[in-house]
Coordinates of C-alpha atoms in Angstrom, one line a residue:
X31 CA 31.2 -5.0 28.7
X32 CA 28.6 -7.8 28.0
X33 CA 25.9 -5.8 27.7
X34 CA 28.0 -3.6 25.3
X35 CA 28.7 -7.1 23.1
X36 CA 25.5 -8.5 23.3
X37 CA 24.3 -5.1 22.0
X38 CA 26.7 -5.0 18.8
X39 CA 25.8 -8.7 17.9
X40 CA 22.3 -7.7 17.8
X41 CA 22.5 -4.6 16.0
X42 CA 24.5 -6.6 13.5
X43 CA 21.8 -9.2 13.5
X44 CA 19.1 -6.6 12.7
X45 CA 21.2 -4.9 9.6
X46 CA 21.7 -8.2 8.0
X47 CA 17.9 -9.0 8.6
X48 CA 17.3 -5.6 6.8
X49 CA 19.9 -6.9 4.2
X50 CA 17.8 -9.6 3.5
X51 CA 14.4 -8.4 3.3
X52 CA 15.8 -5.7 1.1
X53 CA 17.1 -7.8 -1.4
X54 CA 13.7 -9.8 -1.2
X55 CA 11.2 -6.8 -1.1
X56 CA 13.7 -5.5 -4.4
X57 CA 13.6 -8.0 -6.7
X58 CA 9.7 -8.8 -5.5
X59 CA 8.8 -5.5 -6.3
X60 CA 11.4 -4.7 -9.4
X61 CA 9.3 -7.7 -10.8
X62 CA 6.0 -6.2 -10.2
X63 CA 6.8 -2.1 -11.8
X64 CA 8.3 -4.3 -14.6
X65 CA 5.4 -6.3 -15.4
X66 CA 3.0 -3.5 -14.9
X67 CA 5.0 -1.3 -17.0
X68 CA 5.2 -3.7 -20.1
X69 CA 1.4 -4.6 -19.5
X70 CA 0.4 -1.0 -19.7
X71 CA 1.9 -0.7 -23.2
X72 CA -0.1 -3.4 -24.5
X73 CA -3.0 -2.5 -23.1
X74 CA -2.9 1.4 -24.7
X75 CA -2.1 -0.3 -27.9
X76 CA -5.3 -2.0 -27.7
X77 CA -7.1 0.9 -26.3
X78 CA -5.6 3.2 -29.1
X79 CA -6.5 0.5 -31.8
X80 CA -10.5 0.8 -30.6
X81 CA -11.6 3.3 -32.9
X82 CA -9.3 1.4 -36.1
X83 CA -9.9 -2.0 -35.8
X84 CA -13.4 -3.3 -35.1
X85 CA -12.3 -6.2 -33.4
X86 CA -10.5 -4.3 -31.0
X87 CA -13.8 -3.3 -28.6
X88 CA -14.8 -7.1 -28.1
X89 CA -11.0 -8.2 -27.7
X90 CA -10.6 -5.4 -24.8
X91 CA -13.8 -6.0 -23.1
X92 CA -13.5 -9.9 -23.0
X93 CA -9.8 -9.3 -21.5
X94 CA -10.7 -6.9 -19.3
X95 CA -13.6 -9.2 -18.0
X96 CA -11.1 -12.1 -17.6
X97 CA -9.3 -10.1 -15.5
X98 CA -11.9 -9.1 -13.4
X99 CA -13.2 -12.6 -13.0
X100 CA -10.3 -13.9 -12.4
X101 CA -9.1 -11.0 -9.8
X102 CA -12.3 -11.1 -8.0
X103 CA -11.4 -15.1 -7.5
X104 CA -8.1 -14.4 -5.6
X105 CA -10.0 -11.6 -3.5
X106 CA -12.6 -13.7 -2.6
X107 CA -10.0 -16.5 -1.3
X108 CA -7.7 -13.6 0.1
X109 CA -10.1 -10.2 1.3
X110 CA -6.6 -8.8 2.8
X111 CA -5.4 -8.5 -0.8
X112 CA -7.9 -5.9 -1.0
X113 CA -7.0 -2.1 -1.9
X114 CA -4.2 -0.4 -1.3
X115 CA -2.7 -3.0 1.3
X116 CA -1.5 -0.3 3.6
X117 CA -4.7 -0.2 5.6
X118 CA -3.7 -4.2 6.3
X119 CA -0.2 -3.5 7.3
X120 CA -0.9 -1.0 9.9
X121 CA -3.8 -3.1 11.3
X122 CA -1.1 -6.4 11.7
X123 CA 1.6 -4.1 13.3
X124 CA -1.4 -2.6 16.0
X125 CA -2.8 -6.4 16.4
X126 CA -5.8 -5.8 14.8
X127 CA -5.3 -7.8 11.7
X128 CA -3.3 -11.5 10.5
X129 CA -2.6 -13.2 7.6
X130 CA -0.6 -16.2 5.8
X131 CA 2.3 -14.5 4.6
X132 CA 2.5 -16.3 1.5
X133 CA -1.0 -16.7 0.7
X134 CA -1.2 -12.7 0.4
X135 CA 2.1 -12.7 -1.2
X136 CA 1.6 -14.3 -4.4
X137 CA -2.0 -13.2 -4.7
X138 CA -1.3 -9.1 -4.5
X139 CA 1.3 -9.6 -6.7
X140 CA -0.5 -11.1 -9.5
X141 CA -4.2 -9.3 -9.0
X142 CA -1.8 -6.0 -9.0
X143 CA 0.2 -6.1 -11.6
X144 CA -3.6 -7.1 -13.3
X145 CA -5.6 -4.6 -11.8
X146 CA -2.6 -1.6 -12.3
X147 CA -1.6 -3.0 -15.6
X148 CA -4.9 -2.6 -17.2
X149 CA -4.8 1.0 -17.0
X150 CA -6.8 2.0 -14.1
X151 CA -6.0 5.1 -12.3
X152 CA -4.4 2.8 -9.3
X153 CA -0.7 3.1 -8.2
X154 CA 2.0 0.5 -7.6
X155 CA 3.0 1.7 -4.3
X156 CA 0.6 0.3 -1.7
X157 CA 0.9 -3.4 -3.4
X158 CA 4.4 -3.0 -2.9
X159 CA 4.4 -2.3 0.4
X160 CA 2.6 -5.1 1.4
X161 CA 4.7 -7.0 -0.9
X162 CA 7.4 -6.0 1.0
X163 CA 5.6 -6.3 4.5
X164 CA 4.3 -9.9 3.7
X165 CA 8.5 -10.9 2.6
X166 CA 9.3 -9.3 5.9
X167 CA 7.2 -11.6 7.7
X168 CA 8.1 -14.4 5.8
X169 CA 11.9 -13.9 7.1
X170 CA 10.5 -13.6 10.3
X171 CA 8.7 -17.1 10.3
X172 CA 12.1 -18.3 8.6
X173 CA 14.3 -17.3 11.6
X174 CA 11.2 -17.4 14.3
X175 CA 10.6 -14.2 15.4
X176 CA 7.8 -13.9 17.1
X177 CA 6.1 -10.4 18.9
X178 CA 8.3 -7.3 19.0
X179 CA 11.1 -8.8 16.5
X180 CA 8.5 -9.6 14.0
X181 CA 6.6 -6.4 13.6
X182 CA 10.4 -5.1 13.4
X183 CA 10.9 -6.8 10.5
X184 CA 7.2 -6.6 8.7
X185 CA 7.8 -2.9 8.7
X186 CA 11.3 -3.1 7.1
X187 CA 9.5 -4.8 4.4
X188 CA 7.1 -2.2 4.0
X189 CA 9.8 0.5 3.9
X190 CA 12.0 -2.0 1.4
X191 CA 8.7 -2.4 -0.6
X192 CA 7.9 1.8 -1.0
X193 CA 11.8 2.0 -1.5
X194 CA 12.0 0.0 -4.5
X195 CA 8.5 1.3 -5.8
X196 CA 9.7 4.8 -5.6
X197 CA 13.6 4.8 -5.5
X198 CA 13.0 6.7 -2.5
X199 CA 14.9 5.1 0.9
X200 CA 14.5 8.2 2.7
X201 CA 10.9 8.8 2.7
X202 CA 10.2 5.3 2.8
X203 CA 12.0 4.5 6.0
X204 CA 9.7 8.1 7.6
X205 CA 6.6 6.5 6.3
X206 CA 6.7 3.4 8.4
X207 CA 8.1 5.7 11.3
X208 CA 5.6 8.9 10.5
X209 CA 2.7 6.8 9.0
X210 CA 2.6 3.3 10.9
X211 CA 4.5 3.7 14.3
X212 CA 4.5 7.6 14.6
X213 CA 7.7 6.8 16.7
X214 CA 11.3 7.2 16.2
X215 CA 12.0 3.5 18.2
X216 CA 15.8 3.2 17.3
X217 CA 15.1 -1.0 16.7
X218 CA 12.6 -0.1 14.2
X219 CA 14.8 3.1 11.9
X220 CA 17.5 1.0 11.9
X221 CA 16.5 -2.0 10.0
X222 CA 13.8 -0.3 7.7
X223 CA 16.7 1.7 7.0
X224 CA 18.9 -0.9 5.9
X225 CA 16.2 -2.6 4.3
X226 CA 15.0 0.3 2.2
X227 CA 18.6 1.3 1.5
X228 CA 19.2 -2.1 -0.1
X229 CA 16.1 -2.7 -1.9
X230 CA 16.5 1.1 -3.4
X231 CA 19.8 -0.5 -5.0
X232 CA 18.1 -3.1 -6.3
X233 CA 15.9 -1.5 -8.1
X234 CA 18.2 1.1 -9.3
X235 CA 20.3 -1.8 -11.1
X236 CA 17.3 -2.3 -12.9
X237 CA 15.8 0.7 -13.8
X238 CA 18.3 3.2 -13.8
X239 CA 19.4 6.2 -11.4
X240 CA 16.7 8.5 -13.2
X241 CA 14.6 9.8 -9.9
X242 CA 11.1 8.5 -10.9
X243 CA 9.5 12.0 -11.2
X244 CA 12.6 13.8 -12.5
X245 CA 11.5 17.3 -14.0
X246 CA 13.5 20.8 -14.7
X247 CA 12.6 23.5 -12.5
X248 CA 13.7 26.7 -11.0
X249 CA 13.4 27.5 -7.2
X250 CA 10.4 29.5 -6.3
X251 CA 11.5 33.1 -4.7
X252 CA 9.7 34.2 -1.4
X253 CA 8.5 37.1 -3.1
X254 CA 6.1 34.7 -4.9
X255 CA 5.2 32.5 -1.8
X256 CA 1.9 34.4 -1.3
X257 CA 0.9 31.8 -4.4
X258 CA 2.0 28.5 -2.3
X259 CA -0.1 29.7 0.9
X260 CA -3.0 29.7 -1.5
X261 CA -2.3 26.8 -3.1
X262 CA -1.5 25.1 0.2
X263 CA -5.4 26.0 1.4
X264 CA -6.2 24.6 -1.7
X265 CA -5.0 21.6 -1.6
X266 CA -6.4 21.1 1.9
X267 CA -10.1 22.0 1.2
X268 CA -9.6 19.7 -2.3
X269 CA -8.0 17.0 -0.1
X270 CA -10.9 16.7 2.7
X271 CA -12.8 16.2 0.0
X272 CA -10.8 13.6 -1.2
X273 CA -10.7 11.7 2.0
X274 CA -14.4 12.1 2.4
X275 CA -15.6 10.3 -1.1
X276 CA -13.2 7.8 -0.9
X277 CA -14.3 6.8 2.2
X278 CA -17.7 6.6 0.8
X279 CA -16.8 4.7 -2.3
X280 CA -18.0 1.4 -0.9
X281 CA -21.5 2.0 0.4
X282 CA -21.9 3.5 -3.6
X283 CA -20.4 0.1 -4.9
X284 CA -23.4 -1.8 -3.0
X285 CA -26.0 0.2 -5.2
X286 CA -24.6 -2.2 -7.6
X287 CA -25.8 -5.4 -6.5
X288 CA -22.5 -7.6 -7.7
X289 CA -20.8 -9.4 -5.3
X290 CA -18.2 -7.2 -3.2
X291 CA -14.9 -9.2 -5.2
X292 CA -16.5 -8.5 -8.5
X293 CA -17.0 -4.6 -8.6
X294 CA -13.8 -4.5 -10.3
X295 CA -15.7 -5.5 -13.6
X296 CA -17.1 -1.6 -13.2
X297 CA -14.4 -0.1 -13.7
X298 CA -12.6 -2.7 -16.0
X299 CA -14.8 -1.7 -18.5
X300 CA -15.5 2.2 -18.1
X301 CA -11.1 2.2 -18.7
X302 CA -11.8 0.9 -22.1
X303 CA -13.4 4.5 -23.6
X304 CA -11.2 6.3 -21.4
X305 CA -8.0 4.4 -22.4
X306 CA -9.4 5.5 -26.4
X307 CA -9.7 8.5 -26.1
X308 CA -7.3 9.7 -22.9
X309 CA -4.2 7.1 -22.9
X310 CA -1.9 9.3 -21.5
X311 CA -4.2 9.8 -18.4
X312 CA -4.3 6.0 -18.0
X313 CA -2.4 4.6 -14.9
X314 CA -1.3 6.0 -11.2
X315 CA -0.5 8.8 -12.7
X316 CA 2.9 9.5 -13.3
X317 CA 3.2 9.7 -16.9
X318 CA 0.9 12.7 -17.0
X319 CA 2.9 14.2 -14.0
X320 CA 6.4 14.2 -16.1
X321 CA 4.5 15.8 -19.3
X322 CA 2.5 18.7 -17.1
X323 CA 5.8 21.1 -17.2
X324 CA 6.3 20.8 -21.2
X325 CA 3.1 20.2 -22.6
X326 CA 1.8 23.7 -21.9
X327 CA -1.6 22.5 -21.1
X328 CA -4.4 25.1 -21.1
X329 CA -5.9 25.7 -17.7
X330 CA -9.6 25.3 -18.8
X331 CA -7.9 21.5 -20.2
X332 CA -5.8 21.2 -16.6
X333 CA -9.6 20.9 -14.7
X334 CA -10.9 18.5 -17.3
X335 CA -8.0 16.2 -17.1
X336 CA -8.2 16.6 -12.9
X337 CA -11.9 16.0 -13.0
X338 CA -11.3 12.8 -14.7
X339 CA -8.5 11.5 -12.5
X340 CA -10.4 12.7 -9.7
X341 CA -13.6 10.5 -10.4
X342 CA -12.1 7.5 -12.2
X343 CA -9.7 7.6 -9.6
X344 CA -12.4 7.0 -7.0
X345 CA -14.2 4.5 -9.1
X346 CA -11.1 2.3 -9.7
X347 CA -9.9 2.4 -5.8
X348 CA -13.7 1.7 -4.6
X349 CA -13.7 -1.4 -6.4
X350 CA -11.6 -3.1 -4.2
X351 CA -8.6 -4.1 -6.8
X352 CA -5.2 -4.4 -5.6
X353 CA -3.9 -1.2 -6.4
X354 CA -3.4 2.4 -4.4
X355 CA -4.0 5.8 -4.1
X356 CA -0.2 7.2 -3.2
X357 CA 0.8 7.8 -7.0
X358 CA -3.1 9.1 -7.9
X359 CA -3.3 11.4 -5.1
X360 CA 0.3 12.9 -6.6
X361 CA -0.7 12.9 -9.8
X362 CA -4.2 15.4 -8.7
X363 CA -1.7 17.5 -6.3
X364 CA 0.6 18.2 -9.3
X365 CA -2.5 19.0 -11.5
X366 CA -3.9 21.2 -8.7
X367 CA -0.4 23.1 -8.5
X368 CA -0.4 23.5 -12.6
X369 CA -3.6 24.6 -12.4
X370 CA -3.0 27.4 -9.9
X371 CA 0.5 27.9 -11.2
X372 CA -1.2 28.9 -14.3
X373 CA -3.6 31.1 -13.1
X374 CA -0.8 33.1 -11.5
X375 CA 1.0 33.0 -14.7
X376 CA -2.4 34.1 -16.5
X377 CA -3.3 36.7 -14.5
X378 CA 0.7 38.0 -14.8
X379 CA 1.5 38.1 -11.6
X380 CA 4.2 35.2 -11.5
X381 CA 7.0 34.5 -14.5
X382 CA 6.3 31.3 -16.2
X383 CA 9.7 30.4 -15.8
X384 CA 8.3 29.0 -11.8
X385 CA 5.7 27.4 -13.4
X386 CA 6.8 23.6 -12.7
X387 CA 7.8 24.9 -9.0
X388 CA 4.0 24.6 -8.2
X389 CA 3.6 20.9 -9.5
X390 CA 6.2 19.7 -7.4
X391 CA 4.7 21.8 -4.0
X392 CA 1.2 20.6 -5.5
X393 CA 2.3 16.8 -5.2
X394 CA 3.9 17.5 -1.5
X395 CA 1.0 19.3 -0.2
X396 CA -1.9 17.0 -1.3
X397 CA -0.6 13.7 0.1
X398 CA 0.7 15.5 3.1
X399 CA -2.7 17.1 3.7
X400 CA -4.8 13.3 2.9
X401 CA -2.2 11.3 4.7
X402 CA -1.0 14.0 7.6
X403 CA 2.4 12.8 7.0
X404 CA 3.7 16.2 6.3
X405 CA 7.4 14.9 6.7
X406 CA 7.0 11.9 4.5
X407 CA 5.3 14.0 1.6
X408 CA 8.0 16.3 1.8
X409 CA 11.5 13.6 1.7
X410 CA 9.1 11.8 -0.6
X411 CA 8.2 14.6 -3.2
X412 CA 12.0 15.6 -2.8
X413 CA 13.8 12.3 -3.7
X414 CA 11.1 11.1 -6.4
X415 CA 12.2 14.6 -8.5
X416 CA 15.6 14.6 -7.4
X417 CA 16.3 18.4 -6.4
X418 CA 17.2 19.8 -2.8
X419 CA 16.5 23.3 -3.9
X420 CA 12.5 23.3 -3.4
X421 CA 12.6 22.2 0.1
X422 CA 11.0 25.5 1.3
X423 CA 8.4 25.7 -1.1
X424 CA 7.4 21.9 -0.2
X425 CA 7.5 22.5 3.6
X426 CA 5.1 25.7 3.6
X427 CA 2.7 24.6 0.8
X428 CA 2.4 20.7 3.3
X429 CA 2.3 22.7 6.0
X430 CA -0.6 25.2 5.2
X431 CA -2.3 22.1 3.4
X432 CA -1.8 20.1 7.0
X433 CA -4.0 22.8 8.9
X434 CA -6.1 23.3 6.4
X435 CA -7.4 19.8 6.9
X436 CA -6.9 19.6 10.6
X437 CA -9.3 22.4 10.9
X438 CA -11.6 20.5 8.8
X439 CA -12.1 17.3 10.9
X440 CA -9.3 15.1 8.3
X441 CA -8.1 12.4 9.3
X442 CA -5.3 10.2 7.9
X443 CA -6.6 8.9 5.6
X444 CA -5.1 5.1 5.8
X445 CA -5.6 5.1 9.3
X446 CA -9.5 5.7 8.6
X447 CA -9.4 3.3 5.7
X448 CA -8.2 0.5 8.6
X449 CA -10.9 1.3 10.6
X450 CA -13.4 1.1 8.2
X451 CA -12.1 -2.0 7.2
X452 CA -12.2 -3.7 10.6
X453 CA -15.9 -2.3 10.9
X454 CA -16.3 -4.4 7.2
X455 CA -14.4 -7.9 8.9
X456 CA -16.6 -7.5 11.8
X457 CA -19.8 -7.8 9.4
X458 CA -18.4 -10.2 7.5
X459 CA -18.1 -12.4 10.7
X460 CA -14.1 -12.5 9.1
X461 CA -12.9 -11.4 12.6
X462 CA -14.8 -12.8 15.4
X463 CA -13.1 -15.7 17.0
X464 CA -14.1 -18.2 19.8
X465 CA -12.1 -20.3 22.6
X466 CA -11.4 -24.3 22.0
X467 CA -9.7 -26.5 24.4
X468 CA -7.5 -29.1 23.1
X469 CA -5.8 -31.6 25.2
X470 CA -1.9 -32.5 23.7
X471 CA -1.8 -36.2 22.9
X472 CA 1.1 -38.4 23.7
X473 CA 3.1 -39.5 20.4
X474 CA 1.0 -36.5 19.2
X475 CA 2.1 -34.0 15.9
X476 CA 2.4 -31.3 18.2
X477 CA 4.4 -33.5 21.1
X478 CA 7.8 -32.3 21.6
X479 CA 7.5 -29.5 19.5
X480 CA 8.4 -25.7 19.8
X481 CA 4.8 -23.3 18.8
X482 CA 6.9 -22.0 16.1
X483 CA 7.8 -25.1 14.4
X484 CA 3.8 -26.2 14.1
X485 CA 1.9 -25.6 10.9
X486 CA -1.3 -23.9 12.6
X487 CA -4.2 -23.9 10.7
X488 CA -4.7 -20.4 9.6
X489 CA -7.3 -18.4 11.7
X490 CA -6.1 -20.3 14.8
X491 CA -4.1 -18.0 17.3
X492 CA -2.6 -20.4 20.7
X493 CA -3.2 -17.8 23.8
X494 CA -2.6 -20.1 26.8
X495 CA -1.2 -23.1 27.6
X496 CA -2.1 -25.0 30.8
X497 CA 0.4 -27.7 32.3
X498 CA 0.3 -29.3 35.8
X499 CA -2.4 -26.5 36.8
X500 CA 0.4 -23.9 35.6
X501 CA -0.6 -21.1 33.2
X502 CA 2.2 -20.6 30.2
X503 CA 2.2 -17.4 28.0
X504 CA 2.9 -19.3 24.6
X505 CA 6.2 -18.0 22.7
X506 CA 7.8 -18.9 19.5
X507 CA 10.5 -21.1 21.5
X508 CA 8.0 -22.9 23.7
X509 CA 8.0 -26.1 23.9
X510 CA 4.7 -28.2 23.5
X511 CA 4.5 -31.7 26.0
X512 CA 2.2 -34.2 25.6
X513 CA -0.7 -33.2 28.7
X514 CA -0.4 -30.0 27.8
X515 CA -4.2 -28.2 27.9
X516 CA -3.8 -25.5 24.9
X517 CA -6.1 -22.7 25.1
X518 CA -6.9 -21.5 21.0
X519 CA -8.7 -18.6 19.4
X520 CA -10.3 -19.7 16.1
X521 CA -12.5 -18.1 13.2
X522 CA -16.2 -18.5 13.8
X523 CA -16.5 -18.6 10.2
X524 CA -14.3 -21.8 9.8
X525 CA -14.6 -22.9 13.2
X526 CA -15.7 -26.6 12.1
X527 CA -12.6 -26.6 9.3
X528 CA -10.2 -25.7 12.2
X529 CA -11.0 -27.5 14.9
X530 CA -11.1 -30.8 12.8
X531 CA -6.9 -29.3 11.6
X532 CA -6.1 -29.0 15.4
X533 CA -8.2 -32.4 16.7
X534 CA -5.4 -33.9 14.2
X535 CA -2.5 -32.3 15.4
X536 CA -3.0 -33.0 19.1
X537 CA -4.2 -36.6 18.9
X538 CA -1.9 -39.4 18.1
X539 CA -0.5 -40.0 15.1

């Protein structure tokens, strides 16, 4: 009957954790669409105003180069703002990969909403779940959790964070359990759950009940479903070529010469013609998802407008900006299904009437065949349009896509965007560490204290403590004595910084 007790208090502990972070990770990341959203509108007005005002060209280019200047500073104080975030968030859940919470925090909000808002063909998602995964471990240091109980509640914030980016609570609690953990842990479910649950509210107060890709359509019947197998292989040939220039993207930035946190100028400046003559292509990509069904878009004009998100989108995600590629790979799945929707339709051998059937099995398919997270693509695609009735459709088109990859050699393509970025830390010397030996001071900082309660210097990690010939695995709750021998990790590449922060904190005050 204890055990039964103690187990209640703790699930009701870990639901009003999730509580929290979701209200954080909501309003963080309400913030963020917000601001991108109303920078985007400025920023097409001056696009659009290029070709009619002669002043125009200089005032774009000399914003667009502030903002990569100013971006590149925050990436070259903060590398893990880098990207799509997502990479960063699976490598701290494995162990591979540590940051200051709230150094990241207010850095990937600002170089986002930047980097997004300027037009480039970068989406809001994977900011926001590392937004939400950096609030999530901000709660944790808040109520020290350490180990298990923190990556519990780093992953609720990346669940409340894609929650609130997509008004999706479903999907976004699979991702972290399909994507990051590929486990079903009950601990984990049930507060990214709760977290994405409540952060999904918040953002609905402010923007409305509208699902995010809402769009009219008509149920595909299975005599047509010949059409989604192909456009299932489709998608997964397209897609394993996706995953195989993106992954390339950086080794073509170094032809370039700039420093690695200044290749955003590249594409800051290539958006400017683009944003002239194309504004509605400008963004992740979801504005020209929601006009594909009306607009009756030729096909011949359907390959154009993929070819350009296809290579911009590669140019602006190579660079290294905050921003990701879960909106842009959407927006090329649902112009891959138009395109072979309309072929179908050309060739009259499917009814027009089906026509926005294959955009919304386009988007499913594509990020389920480049992130192999077939169930997530699916509950995603679903909740962002807001209709039940295309489940069918959505599961054959991901699952063809899926094998179509797999037999190609894909792999998921944020797990092979962490390891490539681990292989990147490693020559950057940003990852090696080496072992100091500090001795714990009488009257000391540290004296008396629990490990949670001490400011470490950041790139410090305590992994042994040695007392009266005793070895001591360090926890959050341990307490630090003056005699103590502590046995520390730090950076090689501020070793000097570091040691003098520690020398500080264990000698007398």
């Amino acid at each position: 009957m204890q055990i039964y007790g103690s187990y209640k208090i703790s699930q009701i502990k870990t639901i009003f954790n999730g509580i929290i972070i979701g209200v954080l990770a909501g309003s963080v990341v309400s913030m963020f669409r917000w601001m991108i959203q109303h920078m985007m509108v400025f920023m097409q007005f001056l696009y659009s105003g290029v070709s009619r005002h002669p002043y125009f060209p200089v005032i774009c280019i000399l914003i667009n180069l502030m903002i990569g200047l100013f971006v590149g500073k925050l990436l070259k104080q903060q590398p893990d703002i880098k990207g799509s975030g997502i990479p960063q968030v699976e490598g701290q859940l494995l162990g591979e990969i540590d940051y200051n919470w709230w150094s990241v925090l207010w850095r990937k909000f600002i170089g986002g909403i930047l980097a997004i808002g300027s037009g480039l063909y970068l989406g809001r998602e994977g900011p926001s779940i590392q937004l939400g995964s950096t609030l999530g471990q901000g709660v944790a240091r808040l109520f020290n959790q350490v180990g298990f109980d923190r990556q519990v509640l780093i992953s609720s914030g990346a669940a409340a964070g894609l929650s609130a980016a997509f008004n999706a609570p479903i999907a976004s609690t699979l991702f972290v359990l399909e994507e990051i953990y590929h486990n079903f842990s009950t601990n984990i479910w049930v507060v990214s759950l709760t977290s994405a649950i409540t952060s999904d509210m918040v953002a609905t107060y402010v923007f409305g009940l509208k699902p995010v890709l809402y769009m009219q359509s008509t149920p595909l019947p299975l005599k047509y479903f010949v059409w989604v197998v192909i456009l299932g292989a489709v998608l997964g040939v397209v897609g394993r070529f996706y995953q195989i220039i993106i992954l390339s993207m950086s080794k073509w930035y170094q032809h370039t010469h700039l420093p690695w946190y200044l290749n955003g100028i590249i594409p800051l400046l290539l958006v400017i013609p683009l944003g002239m003559f194309f504004p509605r292509l400008l963004g992740g990509g979801s504005n020209i998802i929601l006009h594909l069904n009306a607009a009756g878009y030729a096909t011949s004009i359907l390959v154009f407008y993929f070819l350009i998100r296809f290579i911009f989108s590669m140019i602006s995600y190579g660079s290294g900006l905050p921003g990701g590629i879960f909106l842009p790979i959407l927006c090329l799945g649902g112009l891959i299904g138009a395109i072979v929707g309309n072929i179908a339709i050309s060739l009259h051998l499917m009814n027009p009437l089906y026509f926005s059937s294959f955009i919304i099995m386009g988007m499913a398919g594509y990020f389920a065949a480049i992130s192999k997270a077939p169930f997530t693509a699916i509950l995603l695609i679903t909740e962002m349009v807001g209709t039940l009735t295309h489940l069918l459709g959505l599961a054959v088109a991901s699952l063809v896509a899926y094998a179509v990859i797999d037999l190609l050699d894909g792999k998921p393509v944020y797990y092979s965007m962490l390891q490539q970025l681990l292989k990147i830390k490693t020559q950057l010397n940003l990852d090696k560490t080496v072992q100091i030996i500090e001795t714990v001071y009488a009257g000391s900082s540290m004296d008396g204290k629990m490990v949670s309660k001490i400011n470490w210097p950041r790139g410090s990690l305590l992994t042994k403590i040695q007392r009266n010939g005793i070895e001591i695995v360090p926890a959050g709750n341990t307490l630090i004595r003056w005699g103590d021998t502590l046995y520390i990790n730090v950076a090689t590449n501020n070793r000097v910084a570091i040691t003098h922060q520690l020398v500080q904190l264990t000698t007398e005050t």
